[in-house]
Amino acid sequence: MPPFVKAIALGICALFTSTAAQAQTCGDAETPCTIDSGTYHILHPESPAKGAVLMLHGGGGKGRSLLNSNIARLSLERGFVFVAPNGEHPAARFPNNWAVRADNFGHEKDDIAFLGDVMDHVADTYDVARENMLLAGFSRGGSMVWDVACFNPDLARAYAPSAGAFWDTLPEACIGPVDLFHTHGWNDRTVPLEGRPLWDGAIAQGDVWESLQILRRANGCTARQPTRSTLEDDRWFRHWEDCAAGRIDLMLHPGGHGSPADWAPRVLDWFEARLATG
């Protein structure tokens, strides 16, 4: 290769390397991005992002544990930025946790405000459409998703909690309508569909069925029963689509406390359909 051609090639490689480095100076497993209210991890798709998927870890977890997850990989493949915030409460009994609203359980930080800060920072720093963001979460993270959907419904475009809902005492009402896709295991004994008390009854997980009823009222759904009930192999679905605004989709699977293998692609299909409606 002639020297001048080699020099040009090296320059181009250096340019791409420099651009990539500038594009992500934080957010990997070892170096989370830091904002005033907390930290988060982030992965970027190869193409310009069409939105973001935020996934909240379960109780005791960390955001970095989600960077190799199925939903992270599929989000990138579909052109979404993947964001994994950290639930951080250093002075609490359980420091890697989320500030889920519950009786007899206080928190040192407002995680609804924190998640809004993360979304704003991602949108401003990485040129991601603020209105195209999905907030998903598992277990305790799923309960946090329910709280955000209820008390600040406009924070994200749509919500996808799994294996977690409100905690007692359930809210009397939610602020406004949302699009929400809830997933739960029929045999979940950690967070049962009916909830369960903990710490000798000092706190209690809420009832998923009652949580759905509260959300139906917020959405202005015209009937208690779903518009449609469908069955796909061992997945049972209920769809509330006749609401004044928003919609609710429920997927039940025969497993326990976990998300089934097809959870991520189904949720992303659902989210992309929501984006297509405007």
Short mmCIF file of C-alpha atoms in Angstrom, two decimals:
data_model
loop_
_atom_site.label_atom_id
_atom_site.label_comp_id
_atom_site.label_asym_id
_atom_site.label_seq_id
_atom_site.Cartn_x
_atom_site.Cartn_y
_atom_site.Cartn_z
CA MET A 1 0.00 0.00 0.00
CA PRO A 2 1.44 3.42 -0.96
CA PRO A 3 2.39 5.53 2.08
CA PHE A 4 -0.18 8.27 1.38
CA VAL A 5 -3.01 5.73 1.01
CA LYS A 6 -1.96 4.07 4.25
CA ALA A 7 -1.93 7.44 6.00
CA ILE A 8 -5.45 8.22 4.77
CA ALA A 9 -6.70 4.82 5.91
CA LEU A 10 -5.16 5.27 9.34
CA GLY A 11 -6.69 8.73 9.58
CA ILE A 12 -10.14 7.40 8.74
CA CYS A 13 -9.79 4.64 11.33
CA ALA A 14 -8.68 7.17 13.92
CA LEU A 15 -11.65 9.38 13.07
CA PHE A 16 -14.14 6.53 13.53
CA THR A 17 -12.44 5.46 16.75
CA SER A 18 -12.52 9.01 18.07
CA THR A 19 -16.17 9.44 17.11
CA ALA A 20 -17.14 6.19 18.81
CA ALA A 21 -15.25 7.18 21.94
CA GLN A 22 -16.97 10.55 22.01
CA ALA A 23 -20.36 8.91 21.47
CA GLN A 24 -20.05 6.83 24.66
CA THR A 25 -17.72 8.08 27.35
CA CYS A 26 -19.74 6.38 30.08
CA GLY A 27 -22.42 3.80 30.58
CA ASP A 28 -20.65 0.44 30.25
CA ALA A 29 -20.65 -2.16 33.02
CA GLU A 30 -17.72 -0.60 34.86
CA THR A 31 -18.36 3.10 34.24
CA PRO A 32 -21.98 4.15 34.72
CA CYS A 33 -23.10 7.58 33.61
CA THR A 34 -23.50 9.91 36.58
CA ILE A 35 -26.10 12.65 36.96
CA ASP A 36 -27.01 14.65 40.06
CA SER A 37 -29.74 12.22 41.13
CA GLY A 38 -28.02 8.89 40.42
CA THR A 39 -26.34 6.65 37.85
CA TYR A 40 -27.30 4.58 34.83
CA HIS A 41 -25.80 2.29 32.18
CA ILE A 42 -26.45 2.70 28.47
CA LEU A 43 -25.91 0.84 25.19
CA HIS A 44 -26.27 2.40 21.74
CA PRO A 45 -27.51 0.88 18.48
CA GLU A 46 -25.35 1.11 15.38
CA SER A 47 -27.91 3.33 13.61
CA PRO A 48 -29.41 6.61 14.89
CA ALA A 49 -31.71 5.75 17.78
CA LYS A 50 -35.45 5.87 17.21
CA GLY A 51 -36.18 5.84 20.93
CA ALA A 52 -35.10 4.26 24.19
CA VAL A 53 -35.94 1.21 26.28
CA LEU A 54 -35.30 1.64 30.00
CA MET A 55 -35.22 -1.54 32.08
CA LEU A 56 -35.33 -1.52 35.89
CA HIS A 57 -33.57 -4.32 37.77
CA GLY A 58 -35.17 -6.31 40.55
CA GLY A 59 -34.56 -5.81 44.25
CA GLY A 60 -30.91 -6.33 45.16
CA GLY A 61 -29.81 -6.09 41.53
CA LYS A 62 -27.82 -3.57 39.54
CA GLY A 63 -28.30 -2.03 36.13
CA ARG A 64 -25.10 -3.51 34.75
CA SER A 65 -26.54 -7.02 35.14
CA LEU A 66 -29.01 -6.19 32.35
CA LEU A 67 -26.48 -5.15 29.72
CA ASN A 68 -26.23 -8.72 28.36
CA SER A 69 -29.94 -9.47 28.65
CA ASN A 70 -32.23 -10.50 25.82
CA ILE A 71 -34.15 -7.24 25.98
CA ALA A 72 -30.89 -5.27 25.72
CA ARG A 73 -29.80 -7.19 22.63
CA LEU A 74 -33.18 -6.97 20.92
CA SER A 75 -33.58 -3.29 21.75
CA LEU A 76 -30.30 -2.53 20.00
CA GLU A 77 -31.22 -4.70 17.01
CA ARG A 78 -34.45 -2.73 16.62
CA GLY A 79 -32.72 0.63 16.80
CA PHE A 80 -33.42 1.61 20.40
CA VAL A 81 -30.96 2.89 22.96
CA PHE A 82 -30.97 0.53 25.96
CA VAL A 83 -30.77 2.14 29.38
CA ALA A 84 -30.38 0.38 32.73
CA PRO A 85 -30.67 2.80 35.68
CA ASN A 86 -29.41 1.88 39.13
CA GLY A 87 -31.76 1.85 42.10
CA GLU A 88 -29.47 3.28 44.77
CA HIS A 89 -30.40 3.92 48.40
CA PRO A 90 -27.09 3.63 50.31
CA ALA A 91 -28.54 4.26 53.76
CA ALA A 92 -31.39 1.79 53.39
CA ARG A 93 -31.65 -1.76 54.68
CA PHE A 94 -31.71 -2.88 51.04
CA PRO A 95 -29.48 -0.38 49.21
CA ASN A 96 -29.99 -1.71 45.67
CA ASN A 97 -33.69 -1.06 45.53
CA TRP A 98 -36.41 1.20 44.20
CA ALA A 99 -38.50 3.75 46.09
CA VAL A 100 -41.77 1.90 45.59
CA ARG A 101 -44.69 3.44 47.46
CA ALA A 102 -45.66 1.15 50.37
CA ASP A 103 -46.92 1.29 53.94
CA ASN A 104 -44.24 1.39 56.65
CA PHE A 105 -41.44 1.66 54.11
CA GLY A 106 -39.59 4.96 53.64
CA HIS A 107 -36.94 5.92 51.11
CA GLU A 108 -34.20 8.52 50.98
CA LYS A 109 -34.70 9.35 47.31
CA ASP A 110 -37.52 10.05 44.86
CA ASP A 111 -36.99 7.48 42.12
CA ILE A 112 -39.80 8.80 39.93
CA ALA A 113 -37.91 12.10 39.73
CA PHE A 114 -34.63 10.21 39.20
CA LEU A 115 -36.02 8.22 36.28
CA GLY A 116 -37.30 11.43 34.72
CA ASP A 117 -33.80 12.89 35.09
CA VAL A 118 -32.32 9.82 33.37
CA MET A 119 -34.74 10.10 30.45
CA ASP A 120 -34.06 13.80 30.05
CA HIS A 121 -30.29 13.25 30.20
CA VAL A 122 -30.41 10.45 27.62
CA ALA A 123 -32.58 12.57 25.32
CA ASP A 124 -30.39 15.66 25.59
CA THR A 125 -26.99 13.95 25.56
CA TYR A 126 -27.55 11.33 22.89
CA ASP A 127 -30.23 12.98 20.73
CA VAL A 128 -32.91 10.40 21.55
CA ALA A 129 -36.58 11.29 21.05
CA ARG A 130 -37.92 11.98 24.54
CA GLU A 131 -41.44 10.98 23.50
CA ASN A 132 -40.33 7.52 22.29
CA MET A 133 -39.32 5.86 25.55
CA LEU A 134 -40.50 2.60 27.10
CA LEU A 135 -40.13 2.00 30.84
CA ALA A 136 -39.95 -1.70 31.72
CA GLY A 137 -38.98 -3.49 34.91
CA PHE A 138 -38.85 -6.84 36.67
CA SER A 139 -40.11 -7.73 40.17
CA ARG A 140 -39.34 -4.75 42.43
CA GLY A 141 -38.44 -2.87 39.26
CA GLY A 142 -41.84 -3.85 37.86
CA SER A 143 -43.51 -2.34 40.92
CA MET A 144 -41.56 0.86 40.31
CA VAL A 145 -42.89 0.90 36.75
CA TRP A 146 -46.44 0.67 38.11
CA ASP A 147 -45.79 3.62 40.43
CA VAL A 148 -44.44 5.77 37.61
CA ALA A 149 -47.34 4.83 35.34
CA CYS A 150 -49.82 5.78 38.06
CA PHE A 151 -48.31 8.93 39.53
CA ASN A 152 -46.49 10.41 36.52
CA PRO A 153 -48.10 8.77 33.47
CA ASP A 154 -46.54 11.13 30.94
CA LEU A 155 -42.98 10.32 32.00
CA ALA A 156 -42.67 7.55 29.37
CA ARG A 157 -44.58 6.70 26.20
CA ALA A 158 -45.50 3.23 27.46
CA TYR A 159 -44.92 0.84 30.36
CA ALA A 160 -44.08 -2.87 30.57
CA PRO A 161 -43.81 -4.25 34.12
CA SER A 162 -43.17 -7.94 34.78
CA ALA A 163 -43.74 -9.84 38.04
CA GLY A 164 -44.43 -6.76 40.13
CA ALA A 165 -47.34 -4.38 40.76
CA PHE A 166 -48.47 -1.90 43.43
CA TRP A 167 -47.76 -2.48 47.11
CA ASP A 168 -50.31 -2.00 49.88
CA THR A 169 -52.00 0.28 50.52
CA LEU A 170 -52.98 0.52 46.85
CA PRO A 171 -53.59 4.02 45.51
CA GLU A 172 -57.21 5.13 45.40
CA ALA A 173 -56.72 6.47 41.88
CA CYS A 174 -54.08 7.12 39.24
CA ILE A 175 -53.48 10.49 37.61
CA GLY A 176 -54.23 9.65 34.01
CA PRO A 177 -54.37 7.09 31.21
CA VAL A 178 -51.41 5.02 30.04
CA ASP A 179 -50.44 2.20 27.69
CA LEU A 180 -49.30 -0.69 29.90
CA PHE A 181 -48.34 -4.31 29.17
CA HIS A 182 -48.21 -6.38 32.36
CA THR A 183 -46.67 -9.88 32.50
CA HIS A 184 -46.97 -12.33 35.39
CA GLY A 185 -46.32 -15.98 36.17
CA TRP A 186 -49.33 -18.10 37.16
CA ASN A 187 -47.13 -19.98 39.63
CA ASP A 188 -45.21 -16.99 40.99
CA ARG A 189 -44.74 -17.58 44.73
CA THR A 190 -42.32 -14.69 45.27
CA VAL A 191 -44.73 -12.03 44.04
CA PRO A 192 -48.04 -13.90 43.75
CA LEU A 193 -50.80 -12.46 41.61
CA GLU A 194 -52.71 -11.77 44.82
CA GLY A 195 -49.63 -10.33 46.58
CA ARG A 196 -48.34 -11.43 49.99
CA PRO A 197 -47.37 -9.88 53.34
CA LEU A 198 -43.75 -9.56 54.46
CA TRP A 199 -41.96 -8.78 57.74
CA ASP A 200 -44.79 -10.19 59.88
CA GLY A 201 -47.32 -8.16 57.95
CA ALA A 202 -45.57 -4.81 58.28
CA ILE A 203 -45.58 -4.42 54.50
CA ALA A 204 -47.43 -6.27 51.77
CA GLN A 205 -47.28 -6.70 48.04
CA GLY A 206 -50.47 -5.56 46.37
CA ASP A 207 -53.01 -7.57 44.40
CA VAL A 208 -52.39 -7.51 40.63
CA TRP A 209 -56.11 -7.83 39.87
CA GLU A 210 -56.91 -4.82 42.04
CA SER A 211 -54.01 -2.92 40.48
CA LEU A 212 -55.47 -3.56 37.04
CA GLN A 213 -58.87 -2.35 38.21
CA ILE A 214 -57.38 0.96 39.38
CA LEU A 215 -55.65 1.41 36.04
CA ARG A 216 -58.83 0.60 34.11
CA ARG A 217 -60.58 3.42 35.93
CA ALA A 218 -57.73 5.81 35.07
CA ASN A 219 -57.97 4.80 31.41
CA GLY A 220 -61.73 5.17 31.36
CA CYS A 221 -62.32 1.58 30.24
CA THR A 222 -66.01 0.94 29.61
CA ALA A 223 -66.21 -2.53 31.14
CA ARG A 224 -64.52 -4.68 33.76
CA GLN A 225 -64.06 -7.57 31.36
CA PRO A 226 -61.46 -7.23 28.60
CA THR A 227 -62.33 -6.41 25.03
CA ARG A 228 -60.60 -9.63 23.97
CA SER A 229 -59.14 -12.69 25.64
CA THR A 230 -56.73 -14.75 23.55
CA LEU A 231 -54.67 -17.90 23.98
CA GLU A 232 -51.33 -18.63 22.28
CA ASP A 233 -49.88 -21.98 23.32
CA ASP A 234 -49.30 -21.54 27.07
CA ARG A 235 -49.68 -17.76 27.07
CA TRP A 236 -52.99 -16.27 28.20
CA PHE A 237 -53.81 -12.72 27.16
CA ARG A 238 -56.42 -10.18 28.16
CA HIS A 239 -56.71 -6.91 26.25
CA TRP A 240 -58.58 -3.79 27.42
CA GLU A 241 -58.83 -1.73 24.24
CA ASP A 242 -62.21 -0.02 24.69
CA CYS A 243 -60.86 2.67 26.99
CA ALA A 244 -61.37 6.41 26.67
CA ALA A 245 -57.58 6.70 26.40
CA GLY A 246 -54.66 4.31 26.64
CA ARG A 247 -54.86 0.52 26.72
CA ILE A 248 -53.96 -2.33 29.05
CA ASP A 249 -52.60 -5.72 28.00
CA LEU A 250 -52.06 -8.63 30.38
CA MET A 251 -49.94 -11.69 29.59
CA LEU A 252 -49.99 -14.65 31.97
CA HIS A 253 -47.57 -17.57 31.63
CA PRO A 254 -47.39 -20.87 33.55
CA GLY A 255 -44.00 -20.14 35.11
CA GLY A 256 -42.95 -18.72 38.45
CA HIS A 257 -41.11 -15.54 39.39
CA GLY A 258 -39.50 -14.68 36.09
CA SER A 259 -40.12 -13.37 32.61
CA PRO A 260 -40.62 -16.02 29.89
CA ALA A 261 -38.17 -16.32 27.00
CA ASP A 262 -40.54 -14.60 24.59
CA TRP A 263 -41.19 -11.64 26.90
CA ALA A 264 -38.68 -9.24 25.32
CA PRO A 265 -39.74 -9.67 21.67
CA ARG A 266 -43.43 -9.51 22.59
CA VAL A 267 -42.96 -6.34 24.62
CA LEU A 268 -40.92 -4.69 21.87
CA ASP A 269 -43.51 -5.67 19.24
CA TRP A 270 -46.17 -4.13 21.46
CA PHE A 271 -44.14 -0.96 22.05
CA GLU A 272 -43.42 -0.47 18.36
CA ALA A 273 -47.15 -0.84 17.68
CA ARG A 274 -47.83 1.86 20.28
CA LEU A 275 -45.32 4.19 18.62
CA ALA A 276 -47.00 3.58 15.27
CA THR A 277 -50.27 4.93 16.69
CA GLY A 278 -48.62 8.25 17.51
#
